[in-house]
PDB file of C-alpha atoms in Angstrom:
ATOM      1  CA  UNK A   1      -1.492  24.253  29.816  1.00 63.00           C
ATOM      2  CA  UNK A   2      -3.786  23.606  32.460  1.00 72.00           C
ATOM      3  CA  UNK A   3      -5.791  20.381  33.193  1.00 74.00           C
ATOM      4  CA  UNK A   4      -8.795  22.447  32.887  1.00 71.00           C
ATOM      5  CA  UNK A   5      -7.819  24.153  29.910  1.00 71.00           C
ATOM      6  CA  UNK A   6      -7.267  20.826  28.362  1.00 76.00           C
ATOM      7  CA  UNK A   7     -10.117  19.536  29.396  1.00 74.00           C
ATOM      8  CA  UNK A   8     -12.403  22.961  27.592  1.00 75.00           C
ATOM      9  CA  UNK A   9     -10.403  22.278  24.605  1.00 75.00           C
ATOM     10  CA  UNK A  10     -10.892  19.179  24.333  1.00 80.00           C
ATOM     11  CA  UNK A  11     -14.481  18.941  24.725  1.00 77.00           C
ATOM     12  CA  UNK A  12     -15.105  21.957  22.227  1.00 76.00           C
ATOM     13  CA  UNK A  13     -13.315  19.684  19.835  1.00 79.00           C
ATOM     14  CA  UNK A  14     -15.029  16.506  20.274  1.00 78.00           C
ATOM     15  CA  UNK A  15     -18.383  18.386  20.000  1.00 76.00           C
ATOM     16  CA  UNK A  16     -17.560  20.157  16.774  1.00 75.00           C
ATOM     17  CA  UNK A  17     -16.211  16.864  15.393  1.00 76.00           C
ATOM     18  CA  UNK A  18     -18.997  14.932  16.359  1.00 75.00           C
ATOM     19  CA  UNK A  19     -21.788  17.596  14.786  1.00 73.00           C
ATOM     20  CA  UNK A  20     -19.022  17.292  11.891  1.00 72.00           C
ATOM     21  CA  UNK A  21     -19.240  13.817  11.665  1.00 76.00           C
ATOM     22  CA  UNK A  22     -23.508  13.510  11.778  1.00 69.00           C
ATOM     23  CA  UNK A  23     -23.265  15.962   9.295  1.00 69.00           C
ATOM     24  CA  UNK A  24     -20.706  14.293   6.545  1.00 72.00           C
ATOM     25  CA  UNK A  25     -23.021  11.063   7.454  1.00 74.00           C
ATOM     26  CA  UNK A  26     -25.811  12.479   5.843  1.00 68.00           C
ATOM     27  CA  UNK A  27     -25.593  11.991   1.934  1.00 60.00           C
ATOM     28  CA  UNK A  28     -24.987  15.468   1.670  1.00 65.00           C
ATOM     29  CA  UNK A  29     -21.930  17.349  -0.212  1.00 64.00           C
ATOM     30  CA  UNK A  30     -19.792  19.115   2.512  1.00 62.00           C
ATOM     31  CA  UNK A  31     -21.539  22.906   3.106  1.00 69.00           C
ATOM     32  CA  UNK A  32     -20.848  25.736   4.466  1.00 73.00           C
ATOM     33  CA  UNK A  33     -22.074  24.174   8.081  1.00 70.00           C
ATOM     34  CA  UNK A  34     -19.437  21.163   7.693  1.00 69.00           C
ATOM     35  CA  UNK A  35     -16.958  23.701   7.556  1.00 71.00           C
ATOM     36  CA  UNK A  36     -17.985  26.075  10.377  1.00 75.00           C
ATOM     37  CA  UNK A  37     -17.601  22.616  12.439  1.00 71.00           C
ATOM     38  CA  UNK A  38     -14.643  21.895  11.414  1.00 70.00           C
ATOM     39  CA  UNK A  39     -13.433  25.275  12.070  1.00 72.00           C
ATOM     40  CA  UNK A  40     -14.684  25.326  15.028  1.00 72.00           C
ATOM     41  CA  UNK A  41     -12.854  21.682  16.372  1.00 73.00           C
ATOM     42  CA  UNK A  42      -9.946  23.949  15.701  1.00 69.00           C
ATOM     43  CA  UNK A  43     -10.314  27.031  16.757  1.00 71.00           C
ATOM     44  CA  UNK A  44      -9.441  25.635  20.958  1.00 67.00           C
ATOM     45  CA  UNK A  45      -6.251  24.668  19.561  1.00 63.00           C
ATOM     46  CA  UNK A  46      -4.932  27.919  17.242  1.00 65.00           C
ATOM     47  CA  UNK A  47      -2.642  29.051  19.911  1.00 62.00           C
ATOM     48  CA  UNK A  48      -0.721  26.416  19.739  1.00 57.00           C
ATOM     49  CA  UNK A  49      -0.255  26.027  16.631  1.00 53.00           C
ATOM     50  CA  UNK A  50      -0.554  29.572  15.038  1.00 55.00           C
ATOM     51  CA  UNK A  51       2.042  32.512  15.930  1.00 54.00           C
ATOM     52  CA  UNK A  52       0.308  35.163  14.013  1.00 55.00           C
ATOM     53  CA  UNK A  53      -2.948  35.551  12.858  1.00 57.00           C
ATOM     54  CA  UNK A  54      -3.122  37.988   9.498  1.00 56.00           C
ATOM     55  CA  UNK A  55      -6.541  40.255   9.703  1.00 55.00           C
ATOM     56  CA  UNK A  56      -7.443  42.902   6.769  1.00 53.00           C
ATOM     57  CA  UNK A  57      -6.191  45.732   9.834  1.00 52.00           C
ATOM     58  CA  UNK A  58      -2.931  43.403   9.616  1.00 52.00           C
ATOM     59  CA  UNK A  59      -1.253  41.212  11.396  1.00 55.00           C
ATOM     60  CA  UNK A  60      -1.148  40.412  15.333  1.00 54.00           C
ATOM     61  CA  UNK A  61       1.354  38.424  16.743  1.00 59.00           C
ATOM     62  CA  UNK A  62       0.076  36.842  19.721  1.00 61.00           C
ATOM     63  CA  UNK A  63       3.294  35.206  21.080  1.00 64.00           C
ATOM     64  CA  UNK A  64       4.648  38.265  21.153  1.00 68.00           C
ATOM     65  CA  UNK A  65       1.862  40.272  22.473  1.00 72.00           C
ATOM     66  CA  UNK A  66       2.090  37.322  25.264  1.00 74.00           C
ATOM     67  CA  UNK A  67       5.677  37.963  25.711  1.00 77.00           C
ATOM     68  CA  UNK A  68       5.337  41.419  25.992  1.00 81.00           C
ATOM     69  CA  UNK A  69       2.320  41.814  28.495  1.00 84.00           C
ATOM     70  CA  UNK A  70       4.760  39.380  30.832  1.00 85.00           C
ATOM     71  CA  UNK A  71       7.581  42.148  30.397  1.00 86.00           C
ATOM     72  CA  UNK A  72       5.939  44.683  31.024  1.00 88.00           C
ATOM     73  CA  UNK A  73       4.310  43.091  34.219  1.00 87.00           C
ATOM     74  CA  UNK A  74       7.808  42.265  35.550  1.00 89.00           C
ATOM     75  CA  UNK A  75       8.403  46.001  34.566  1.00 88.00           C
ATOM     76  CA  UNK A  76       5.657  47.358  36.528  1.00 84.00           C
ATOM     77  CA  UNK A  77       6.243  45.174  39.375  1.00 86.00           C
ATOM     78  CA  UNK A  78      10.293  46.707  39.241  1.00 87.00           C
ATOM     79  CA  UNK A  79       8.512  50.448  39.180  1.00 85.00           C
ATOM     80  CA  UNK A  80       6.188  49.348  42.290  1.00 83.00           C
ATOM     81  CA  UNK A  81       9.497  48.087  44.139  1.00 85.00           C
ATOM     82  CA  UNK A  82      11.148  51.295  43.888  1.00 83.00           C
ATOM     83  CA  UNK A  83       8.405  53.835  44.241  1.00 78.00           C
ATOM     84  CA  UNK A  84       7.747  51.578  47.420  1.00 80.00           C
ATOM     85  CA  UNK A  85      11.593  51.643  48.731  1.00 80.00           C
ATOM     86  CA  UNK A  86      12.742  55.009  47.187  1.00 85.00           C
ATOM     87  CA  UNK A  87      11.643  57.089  50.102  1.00 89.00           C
ATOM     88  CA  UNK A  88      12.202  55.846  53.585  1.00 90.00           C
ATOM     89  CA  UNK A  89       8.955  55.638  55.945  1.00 89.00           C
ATOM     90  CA  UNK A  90       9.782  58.319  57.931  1.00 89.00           C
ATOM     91  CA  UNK A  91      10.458  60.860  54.790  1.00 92.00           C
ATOM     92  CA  UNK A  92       6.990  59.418  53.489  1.00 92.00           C
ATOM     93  CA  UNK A  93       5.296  61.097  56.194  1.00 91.00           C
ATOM     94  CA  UNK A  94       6.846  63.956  56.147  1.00 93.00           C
ATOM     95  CA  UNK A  95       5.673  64.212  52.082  1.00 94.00           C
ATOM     96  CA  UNK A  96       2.675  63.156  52.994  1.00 94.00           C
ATOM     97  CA  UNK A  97       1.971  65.975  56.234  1.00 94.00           C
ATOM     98  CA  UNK A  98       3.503  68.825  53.570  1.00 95.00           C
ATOM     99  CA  UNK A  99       0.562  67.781  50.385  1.00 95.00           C
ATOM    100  CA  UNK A 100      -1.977  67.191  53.494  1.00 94.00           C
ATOM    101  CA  UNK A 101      -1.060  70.271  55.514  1.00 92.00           C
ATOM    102  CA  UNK A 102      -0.627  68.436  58.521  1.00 92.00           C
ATOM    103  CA  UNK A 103       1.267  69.801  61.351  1.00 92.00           C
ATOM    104  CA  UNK A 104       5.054  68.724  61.145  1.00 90.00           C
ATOM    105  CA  UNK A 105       6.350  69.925  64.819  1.00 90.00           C
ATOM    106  CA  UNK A 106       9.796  69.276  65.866  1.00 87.00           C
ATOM    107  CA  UNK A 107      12.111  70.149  68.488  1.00 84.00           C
ATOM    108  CA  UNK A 108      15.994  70.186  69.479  1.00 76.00           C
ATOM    109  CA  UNK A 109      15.905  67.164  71.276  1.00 72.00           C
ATOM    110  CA  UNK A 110      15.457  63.284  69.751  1.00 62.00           C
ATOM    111  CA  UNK A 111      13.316  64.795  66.401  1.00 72.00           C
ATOM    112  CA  UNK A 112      16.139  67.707  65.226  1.00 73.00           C
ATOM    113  CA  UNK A 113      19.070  66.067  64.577  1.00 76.00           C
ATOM    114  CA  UNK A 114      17.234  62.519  62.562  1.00 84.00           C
ATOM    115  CA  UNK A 115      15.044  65.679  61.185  1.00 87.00           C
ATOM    116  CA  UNK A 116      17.632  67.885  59.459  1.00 88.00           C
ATOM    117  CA  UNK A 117      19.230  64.972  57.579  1.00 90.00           C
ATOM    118  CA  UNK A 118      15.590  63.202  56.014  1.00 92.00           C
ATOM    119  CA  UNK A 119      15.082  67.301  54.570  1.00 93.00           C
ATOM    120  CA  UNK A 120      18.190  67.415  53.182  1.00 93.00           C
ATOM    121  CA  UNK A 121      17.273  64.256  51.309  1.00 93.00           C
ATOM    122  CA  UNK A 122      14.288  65.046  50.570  1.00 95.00           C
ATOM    123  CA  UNK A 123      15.444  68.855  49.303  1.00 95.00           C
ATOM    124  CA  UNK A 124      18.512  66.960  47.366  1.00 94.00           C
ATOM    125  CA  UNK A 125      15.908  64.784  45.401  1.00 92.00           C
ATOM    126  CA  UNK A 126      14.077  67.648  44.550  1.00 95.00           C
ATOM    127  CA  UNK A 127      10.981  66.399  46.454  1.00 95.00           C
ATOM    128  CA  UNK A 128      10.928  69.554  48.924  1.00 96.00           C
ATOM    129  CA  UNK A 129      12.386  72.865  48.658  1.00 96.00           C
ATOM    130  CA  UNK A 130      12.689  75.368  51.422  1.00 95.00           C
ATOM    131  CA  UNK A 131      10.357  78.045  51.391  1.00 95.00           C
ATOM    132  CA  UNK A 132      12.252  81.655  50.058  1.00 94.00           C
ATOM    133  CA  UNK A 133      14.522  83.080  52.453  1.00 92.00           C
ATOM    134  CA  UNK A 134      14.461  80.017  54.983  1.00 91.00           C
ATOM    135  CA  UNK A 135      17.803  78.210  55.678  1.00 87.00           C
ATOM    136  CA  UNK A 136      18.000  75.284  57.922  1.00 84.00           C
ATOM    137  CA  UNK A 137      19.477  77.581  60.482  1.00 83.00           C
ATOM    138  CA  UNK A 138      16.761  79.347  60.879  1.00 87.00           C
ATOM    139  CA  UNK A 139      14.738  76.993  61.658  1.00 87.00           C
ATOM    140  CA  UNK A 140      15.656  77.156  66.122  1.00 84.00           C
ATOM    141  CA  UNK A 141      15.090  74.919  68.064  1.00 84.00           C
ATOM    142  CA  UNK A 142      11.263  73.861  67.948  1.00 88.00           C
ATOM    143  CA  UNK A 143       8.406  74.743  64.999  1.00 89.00           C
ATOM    144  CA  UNK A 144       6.630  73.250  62.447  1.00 92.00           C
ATOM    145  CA  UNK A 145       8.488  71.962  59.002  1.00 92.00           C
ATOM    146  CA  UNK A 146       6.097  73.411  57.022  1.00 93.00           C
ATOM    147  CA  UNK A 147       7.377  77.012  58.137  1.00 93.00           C
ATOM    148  CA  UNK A 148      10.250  76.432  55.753  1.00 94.00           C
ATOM    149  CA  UNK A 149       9.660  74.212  53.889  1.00 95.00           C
ATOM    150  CA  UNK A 150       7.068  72.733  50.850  1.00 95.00           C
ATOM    151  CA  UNK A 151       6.123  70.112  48.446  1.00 96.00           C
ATOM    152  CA  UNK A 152       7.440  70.383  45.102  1.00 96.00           C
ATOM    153  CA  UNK A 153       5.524  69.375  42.045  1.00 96.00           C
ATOM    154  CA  UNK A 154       7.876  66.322  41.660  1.00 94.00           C
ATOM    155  CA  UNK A 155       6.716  65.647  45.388  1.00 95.00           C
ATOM    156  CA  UNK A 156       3.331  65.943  44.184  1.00 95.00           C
ATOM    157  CA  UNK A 157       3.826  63.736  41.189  1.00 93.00           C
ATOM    158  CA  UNK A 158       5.867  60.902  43.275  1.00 92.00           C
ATOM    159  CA  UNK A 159       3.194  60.420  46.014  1.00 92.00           C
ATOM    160  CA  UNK A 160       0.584  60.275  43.366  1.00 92.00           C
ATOM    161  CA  UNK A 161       2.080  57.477  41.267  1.00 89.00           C
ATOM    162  CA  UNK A 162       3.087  55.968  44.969  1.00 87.00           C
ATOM    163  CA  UNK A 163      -0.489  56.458  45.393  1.00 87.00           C
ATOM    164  CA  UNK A 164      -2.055  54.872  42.342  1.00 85.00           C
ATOM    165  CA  UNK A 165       0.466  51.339  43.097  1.00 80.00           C
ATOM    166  CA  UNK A 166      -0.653  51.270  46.506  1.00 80.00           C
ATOM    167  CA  UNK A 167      -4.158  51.639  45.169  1.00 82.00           C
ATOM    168  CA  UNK A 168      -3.903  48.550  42.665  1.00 76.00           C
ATOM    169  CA  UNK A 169      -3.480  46.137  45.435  1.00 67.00           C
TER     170      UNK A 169
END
């Protein structure tokens, strides 16, 4: 617990107990007021004490619900880490280029050879398939990937939930 929180909960208290105390002062019975103070001096402090609270639409743990926000942040953050790492950078863009339509030109020399494995992997994890009736060997020696090949809807799917992470931050 915070020094701040402390500090909130501790003044909320004081105040209800003092307004309790003015009010038990006066030669009155204890009311309905005496009680809502009292109550309320409390109320800072029910987390601590209380692990479930029972309402007429049943009960709610709260240490649980605590415990199981944190897990599934951790979870979330584990999802983010491998839709981030999954697909290497350079595969990215080639995703990316086949949902925008963006030219994908490549040739024999430096881009071919890194080229023909990051398709493979991309075709092997279903994210790509070659368009019907294209082969990698037809592809010669310069063109544009999206000739023969295009995005699956799994490709689709992973760059939108890639997406949506990347948006959160």
């Amino acid at each position: 617990m915070s020094k701040e929180d402390l500090w909130t909960r501790t003044a909320v208290t004081v105040a209800a107990l003092v307004g309790l105390a003015l009010k038990l002062l006066v030669p009155e019975r204890v009311d309905a007021t005496a009680v809502a103070l009292l109550v309320l001096a409390l109320i800072p402090w029910m987390s601590t004490i209380l692990q479930r609270i029972d309402t007429v639409a049943g009960g709610v743990v709260l240490r649980e619900i605590k415990k199981a926000q944190a897990g599934q942040q951790q979870e979330m953050e584990r999802m983010k880490f491998l839709f981030e790492h999954l697909v290497p950078r350079e595969e990215l863009r080639h995703l990316q280029a086949l949902a925008d339509g963006t030219p994908l030109p490549y040739d024999s020399g430096y881009t071919r050879p890194l080229l023909d494995a990051e398709l493979r992997r991309l075709t092997g994890t279903g994210l790509i398939e070659r368009l019907p009736g294209r082969t990698f060997a037809q592809m010669g020696e310069v063109g544009d990937v999206r000739e023969h090949f295009a995005l699956t809807d799994a490709g689709r799917a992973y760059l939108e939930i890639l997406n949506g992470y990347r948006a959160r931050e």
